XYZ file of C-alpha atoms in Angstrom:
427
model
C 0.000 0.000 0.000
C 1.434 3.337 -1.006
C 1.973 5.834 1.739
C -0.611 8.628 1.629
C 0.515 12.173 1.116
C -0.091 14.772 3.776
C -3.268 16.806 3.315
C -2.428 19.510 5.844
C 0.286 22.168 5.982
C 0.701 22.289 2.175
C 2.639 25.552 2.249
C 6.392 25.686 2.291
C 7.770 25.867 5.865
C 9.101 29.326 6.762
C 12.821 29.841 7.039
C 14.656 29.898 10.363
C 14.941 33.697 10.208
C 11.229 34.203 9.613
C 10.520 31.729 12.408
C 12.620 33.830 14.780
C 10.783 37.007 13.706
C 7.457 35.256 14.207
C 8.565 34.135 17.656
C 9.417 37.698 18.656
C 6.063 38.995 17.423
C 4.231 36.390 19.498
C 6.375 36.551 22.617
C 3.600 38.245 24.556
C 1.192 35.373 23.811
C 3.666 32.535 24.385
C 2.831 29.938 27.073
C 4.326 30.572 30.453
C 7.830 29.140 30.701
C 9.644 28.240 33.918
C 11.794 31.051 35.276
C 14.843 28.784 35.549
C 15.203 28.459 31.771
C 18.506 29.710 30.408
C 18.476 32.486 27.795
C 19.105 29.878 25.071
C 16.217 27.744 26.296
C 13.977 30.798 26.552
C 14.787 31.660 22.939
C 14.046 28.078 21.912
C 10.754 28.172 23.802
C 9.718 31.210 21.764
C 10.586 29.355 18.558
C 8.506 26.337 19.652
C 5.559 28.569 20.481
C 5.767 30.231 17.063
C 6.032 26.876 15.274
C 2.963 25.610 17.118
C 0.919 28.673 16.208
C 1.952 28.263 12.575
C 1.503 24.465 12.739
C 4.982 24.336 11.209
C 5.803 20.626 11.309
C 9.225 21.002 9.735
C 10.320 23.403 12.450
C 8.740 21.348 15.246
C 10.566 18.206 14.116
C 13.896 20.017 14.235
C 13.161 21.654 17.577
C 11.968 18.405 19.158
C 15.089 16.587 17.981
C 17.663 19.153 19.051
C 19.067 19.384 22.592
C 16.456 19.712 25.368
C 13.621 18.911 22.967
C 10.427 20.891 23.519
C 11.743 22.416 26.743
C 8.609 22.332 28.961
C 5.283 20.585 29.445
C 3.373 23.776 28.688
C 4.929 23.703 25.210
C 4.461 19.964 24.840
C 0.750 20.441 25.402
C 0.777 22.532 22.227
C 3.290 20.543 20.192
C 2.443 16.892 20.813
C -1.101 17.084 19.404
C 0.310 18.786 16.299
C 3.034 16.153 15.843
C 0.333 13.483 16.143
C -1.930 15.168 13.599
C -4.753 16.251 15.884
C -6.900 18.761 14.002
C -7.063 22.261 15.517
C -10.792 21.845 16.135
C -11.253 18.091 16.118
C -14.805 16.765 16.018
C -15.029 14.527 19.038
C -17.429 11.679 19.563
C -20.160 13.230 21.669
C -21.132 9.946 23.280
C -19.887 9.401 26.799
C -17.351 6.576 26.828
C -18.967 5.333 30.036
C -22.098 4.451 28.039
C -20.123 2.327 25.549
C -19.718 -1.437 25.806
C -16.953 -2.673 28.083
C -13.719 -3.735 26.401
C -12.604 -7.307 26.947
C -9.183 -6.210 28.307
C -10.420 -3.937 31.087
C -9.523 -6.492 33.756
C -5.872 -6.403 32.732
C -5.994 -2.607 32.583
C -7.051 -2.502 36.237
C -4.151 -4.765 37.248
C -1.566 -2.669 35.408
C -2.910 0.699 36.538
C -2.476 -0.422 40.142
C 1.250 -0.736 39.363
C 1.526 2.641 37.597
C 3.462 5.767 38.631
C 6.353 3.829 40.185
C 9.163 6.237 39.222
C 7.250 9.504 38.798
C 5.693 11.834 39.757
C 7.705 12.198 42.929
C 6.591 13.765 46.227
C 2.917 12.943 45.612
C 0.709 11.791 48.444
C -1.148 8.485 48.317
C -4.362 10.401 47.702
C -2.846 12.242 44.748
C -1.474 9.019 43.271
C -4.849 7.315 43.684
C -6.465 10.182 41.788
C -3.897 9.858 39.006
C -4.604 6.124 38.767
C -8.319 6.794 38.368
C -7.576 9.309 35.599
C -5.162 6.878 33.924
C -7.694 4.048 34.026
C -10.414 6.302 32.605
C -8.137 7.478 29.788
C -7.089 3.963 28.763
C -10.603 2.540 28.963
C -12.035 5.468 27.004
C -9.614 4.838 24.128
C -10.270 1.084 24.173
C -14.047 1.471 24.282
C -14.093 4.014 21.478
C -11.813 1.765 19.421
C -12.665 -1.808 20.471
C -10.495 -3.345 17.730
C -7.428 -2.316 19.756
C -5.896 -5.019 21.947
C -4.376 -3.870 25.225
C -0.802 -4.995 25.858
C 1.111 -4.962 29.119
C 3.156 -1.792 29.018
C 0.564 0.313 27.181
C -0.200 1.992 30.501
C 3.457 3.109 30.690
C 2.990 5.130 27.500
C -0.414 6.514 28.426
C 0.703 7.630 31.891
C 3.299 9.891 30.238
C 0.590 11.392 28.023
C -1.618 11.923 31.055
C 1.113 13.658 33.064
C 2.240 15.877 30.185
C -1.100 16.746 28.569
C -3.509 16.449 31.476
C -6.790 14.495 31.537
C -8.791 17.154 29.702
C -6.874 17.009 26.384
C -5.034 13.653 26.500
C -7.725 11.486 24.905
C -7.467 12.496 21.186
C -3.633 12.348 21.085
C -3.675 9.009 22.933
C -6.143 7.590 20.421
C -3.989 8.762 17.522
C -0.745 7.362 18.892
C -2.557 4.065 19.531
C -3.994 3.665 16.040
C -1.350 5.428 13.969
C 2.017 5.007 15.732
C 1.923 1.912 17.976
C -0.883 0.029 16.206
C 1.451 -2.876 15.396
C 1.699 -3.598 19.133
C -2.082 -3.471 19.676
C -3.061 -6.342 17.386
C -4.235 -9.759 18.558
C -0.654 -11.067 18.520
C 2.787 -9.550 19.092
C 4.111 -11.036 15.831
C 4.218 -7.593 14.145
C 6.205 -6.278 17.132
C 8.675 -9.122 16.641
C 8.967 -8.030 12.997
C 10.134 -4.618 14.244
C 12.786 -6.324 16.376
C 14.107 -8.189 13.324
C 15.662 -4.889 12.188
C 17.851 -4.696 15.297
C 20.293 -7.427 14.251
C 21.287 -5.915 10.873
C 21.704 -2.457 12.468
C 24.144 -3.867 15.025
C 25.862 -6.128 12.492
C 26.527 -3.246 10.100
C 27.440 -0.682 12.761
C 29.799 -2.909 14.770
C 30.549 -6.378 13.306
C 32.844 -7.359 16.183
C 30.286 -6.590 18.868
C 27.504 -8.225 16.863
C 29.539 -11.432 16.530
C 29.861 -11.501 20.313
C 26.164 -10.942 21.116
C 23.467 -13.658 21.304
C 21.929 -14.368 17.899
C 18.571 -15.539 19.210
C 15.443 -13.456 18.720
C 15.960 -10.025 20.272
C 13.348 -10.510 22.999
C 15.490 -8.484 25.404
C 14.528 -5.360 23.416
C 10.774 -5.936 23.452
C 9.832 -4.225 26.729
C 11.668 -1.017 25.833
C 10.738 -0.722 22.176
C 6.989 -1.351 22.506
C 6.692 1.100 25.429
C 8.894 3.789 23.866
C 11.248 3.188 26.829
C 8.637 4.397 29.330
C 8.855 1.046 31.112
C 12.440 1.531 32.273
C 13.364 5.234 32.207
C 13.095 6.471 35.778
C 13.293 10.262 35.443
C 10.205 12.135 34.291
C 12.190 14.858 32.533
C 14.068 12.165 30.579
C 10.992 10.281 29.380
C 9.169 13.490 28.435
C 12.252 14.593 26.483
C 12.522 11.202 24.782
C 8.847 11.293 23.767
C 9.526 14.683 22.110
C 12.073 12.921 19.943
C 10.069 9.780 19.171
C 6.896 11.699 18.240
C 8.897 13.918 15.879
C 10.735 11.139 14.061
C 10.167 7.947 12.068
C 8.140 5.273 13.879
C 11.134 2.908 13.660
C 13.267 5.181 15.834
C 12.843 3.202 19.120
C 14.684 0.318 17.407
C 17.569 2.613 16.460
C 17.577 4.114 19.929
C 17.900 0.635 21.447
C 20.700 -0.181 19.007
C 22.491 2.967 20.079
C 22.181 1.956 23.730
C 23.685 -1.466 22.963
C 26.555 0.075 21.010
C 27.307 2.438 23.888
C 27.891 -0.617 26.132
C 30.403 -2.163 23.757
C 33.302 -2.650 26.169
C 31.006 -3.860 28.919
C 29.404 -6.486 26.667
C 32.720 -7.698 25.216
C 33.959 -8.476 28.726
C 31.171 -11.045 29.187
C 31.946 -14.562 27.990
C 30.034 -15.508 24.838
C 28.679 -18.618 26.545
C 27.043 -16.538 29.285
C 24.022 -15.635 27.163
C 21.748 -15.344 30.200
C 23.986 -12.650 31.668
C 24.115 -10.805 28.348
C 20.336 -10.957 27.991
C 19.939 -9.567 31.509
C 22.382 -6.750 30.764
C 20.744 -5.893 27.448
C 17.333 -5.789 29.091
C 18.384 -2.948 31.399
C 19.386 0.624 30.672
C 22.841 1.825 31.751
C 22.901 4.123 34.751
C 23.307 7.042 34.766
C 21.409 7.389 31.486
C 22.370 10.215 29.127
C 19.258 10.800 27.001
C 20.768 13.504 24.785
C 23.795 11.369 23.924
C 21.629 8.407 22.909
C 19.249 10.572 20.875
C 22.186 11.938 18.896
C 23.557 8.402 18.435
C 20.248 7.035 17.160
C 19.874 9.899 14.674
C 23.361 9.163 13.348
C 22.566 5.467 13.025
C 19.272 6.105 11.256
C 20.783 8.524 8.761
C 23.700 6.202 8.016
C 21.670 2.960 7.986
C 18.031 3.661 6.997
C 15.738 0.633 7.473
C 14.966 0.034 3.811
C 18.704 -0.353 3.082
C 19.556 -2.710 5.952
C 18.274 -5.932 4.466
C 15.894 -5.852 1.530
C 14.162 -9.059 2.548
C 13.582 -7.975 6.163
C 12.055 -4.655 5.132
C 9.946 -6.339 2.457
C 8.720 -8.880 5.008
C 7.250 -6.136 7.193
C 3.585 -5.604 6.349
C 2.743 -2.759 3.989
C 0.022 -1.896 6.536
C 2.535 -1.564 9.380
C 2.986 1.800 11.078
C 6.564 1.631 9.810
C 5.213 2.174 6.295
C 1.753 3.790 6.557
C 2.325 6.525 9.159
C 6.069 6.668 9.488
C 6.554 10.426 9.960
C 4.575 13.370 11.376
C 4.215 14.793 7.855
C 2.446 11.635 6.681
C 0.539 11.146 9.920
C -0.939 14.655 9.666
C -2.809 13.567 6.555
C -4.404 10.521 8.212
C -7.559 9.917 10.209
C -8.403 7.456 12.957
C -10.523 5.637 10.375
C -7.339 5.035 8.357
C -5.814 3.399 11.421
C -8.897 1.232 11.934
C -8.817 0.167 8.277
C -5.147 -0.806 8.383
C -5.740 -2.669 11.619
C -8.336 -4.866 9.882
C -5.892 -5.572 7.066
C -3.143 -6.449 9.536
C -5.426 -8.766 11.499
C -6.200 -10.654 8.292
C -2.485 -10.903 7.549
C -1.811 -12.158 11.074
C -4.428 -14.885 10.740
C -3.092 -15.855 7.303
C 0.466 -16.136 8.594
C -0.661 -18.152 11.587
C -2.485 -20.571 9.246
C 0.611 -20.871 7.069
C 2.762 -21.547 10.127
C 0.316 -24.201 11.284
C 0.215 -25.756 7.820
C 4.009 -25.770 7.755
C 4.197 -27.490 11.142
C 1.630 -30.053 10.033
C 3.600 -30.714 6.837
C 6.840 -31.406 8.698
C 5.010 -33.527 11.271
C 3.414 -35.588 8.518
C 6.775 -35.972 6.783
C 8.389 -37.127 10.012
C 5.620 -39.641 10.608
C 5.973 -40.939 7.071
C 9.710 -41.403 7.623
C 9.020 -43.297 10.862
C 6.404 -45.464 9.165
C 8.778 -46.296 6.338
C 11.401 -47.445 8.832
C 8.819 -49.495 10.674
C 7.049 -50.702 7.534
C 8.263 -54.325 7.568
C 7.544 -54.695 11.270
C 4.075 -53.169 10.783
C 3.302 -55.523 7.890
C 4.301 -58.520 10.012
C 1.932 -57.407 12.759
C -0.866 -56.966 10.203
C -0.328 -60.452 8.758
C -0.236 -61.997 12.234
C -3.447 -60.254 13.217
C -5.157 -61.417 10.037
C -4.046 -64.963 10.609
C -5.448 -64.971 14.145
C -8.770 -63.578 12.901
C -8.989 -66.261 10.194
C -8.669 -69.020 12.720
C -6.128 -71.234 14.459
C -5.574 -73.340 11.419
C -4.424 -70.314 9.440
C -2.254 -69.115 12.273
C -0.381 -72.371 12.550
C -0.356 -73.339 8.894
C 2.375 -72.004 6.686
C 0.041 -70.529 4.060
C 1.729 -68.488 1.369
C 0.943 -64.737 1.415
C -1.408 -65.051 -1.564
C -3.422 -67.759 0.120
C -3.636 -65.847 3.371
C -4.823 -62.691 1.604
C -7.335 -64.707 -0.426
C -8.829 -66.270 2.715
C -8.917 -62.793 4.319
C -10.860 -61.429 1.312
C -13.400 -64.249 1.491
C -13.894 -63.696 5.214
C -14.478 -59.954 4.688
C -17.016 -60.642 1.908
C -18.895 -63.018 4.182
C -19.026 -60.408 6.879
C -20.432 -57.847 4.417
C -23.210 -60.231 3.331
């Protein structure tokens, strides 16, 4: 399926100089920015505010990628909905989500929400945390009920809690729905097979970037990267400012970027990994499944950008990229520019296509397993053929009577008597 072209922001993005002039003109209407911002950060905040007012995606992508990202939550509340393609005056479903049918995964949502807000926010009372958990549960259930084709996965609450804390409960629902259907849809299908397809890109990135390290690492399926990549690292990053900054970057870039970010983290631990014996795969898996501490977000963002620009996914391994569904978020809504031309209905439509593909692949896998099982059985039967024939002849002889069992009838005679006996039974 060809990637759609953006339908919004058709005009050419303004230059950096005009953006600065626009920022100065609007400085009086800019969102409040924390007093502790440096002069450079204050200037950047004015640029972000201007880009948001102009809905200038090109500028927002650059600003979100560069050091310190979108600077503050007050600016993120303006920028994130734009990066996710929320319309300025979106028509919302007027029905109350509480009146909609319950989603089948709400039981699991309740279990995960009870374990939310482990690392942040800090210095909140139990009462405040309980209120946040209620708001988080309501936000997740609202999205699931309005889009029942979505399948909840453990770790989804890690992503949504960041959206809740940054955007607030009053405006978080539309952006959360859009990220669910248009950026992380592959992880919200009935199986995690499409998520595993994302992970298949990790090996060729590492192999090309550092052949020596790659040769040392385990070659099994990269399951150690699953928890981080499907949660946009919200499952393990412990500082709120770091995860908010990282979400700036991910929302502004290609949907494959969490894979490159993980690759960059692995490459940064090169010496540490090479010191582990190759036979100690369990230790390596445990190490790879954790983030290094302290964690330098800016360094790893810069590293992942460098990796992506040097080794874009479509040039890593032609077969691997071709094997990823044409309805995957990696191909249908890969960038903010493309995503801004899409609707939630587009996400629902691609989800149906992907579900059909998942079922088809599962049937093919099952057929393949059945084929090899049948072939193995045939091989066993061939080896045991003579023994099986002897048992059959013995059984026939016993059924025909003692005289046949003890007599040394030739095979033709025995089979002839067996045929006559069967014909008599039929009559």
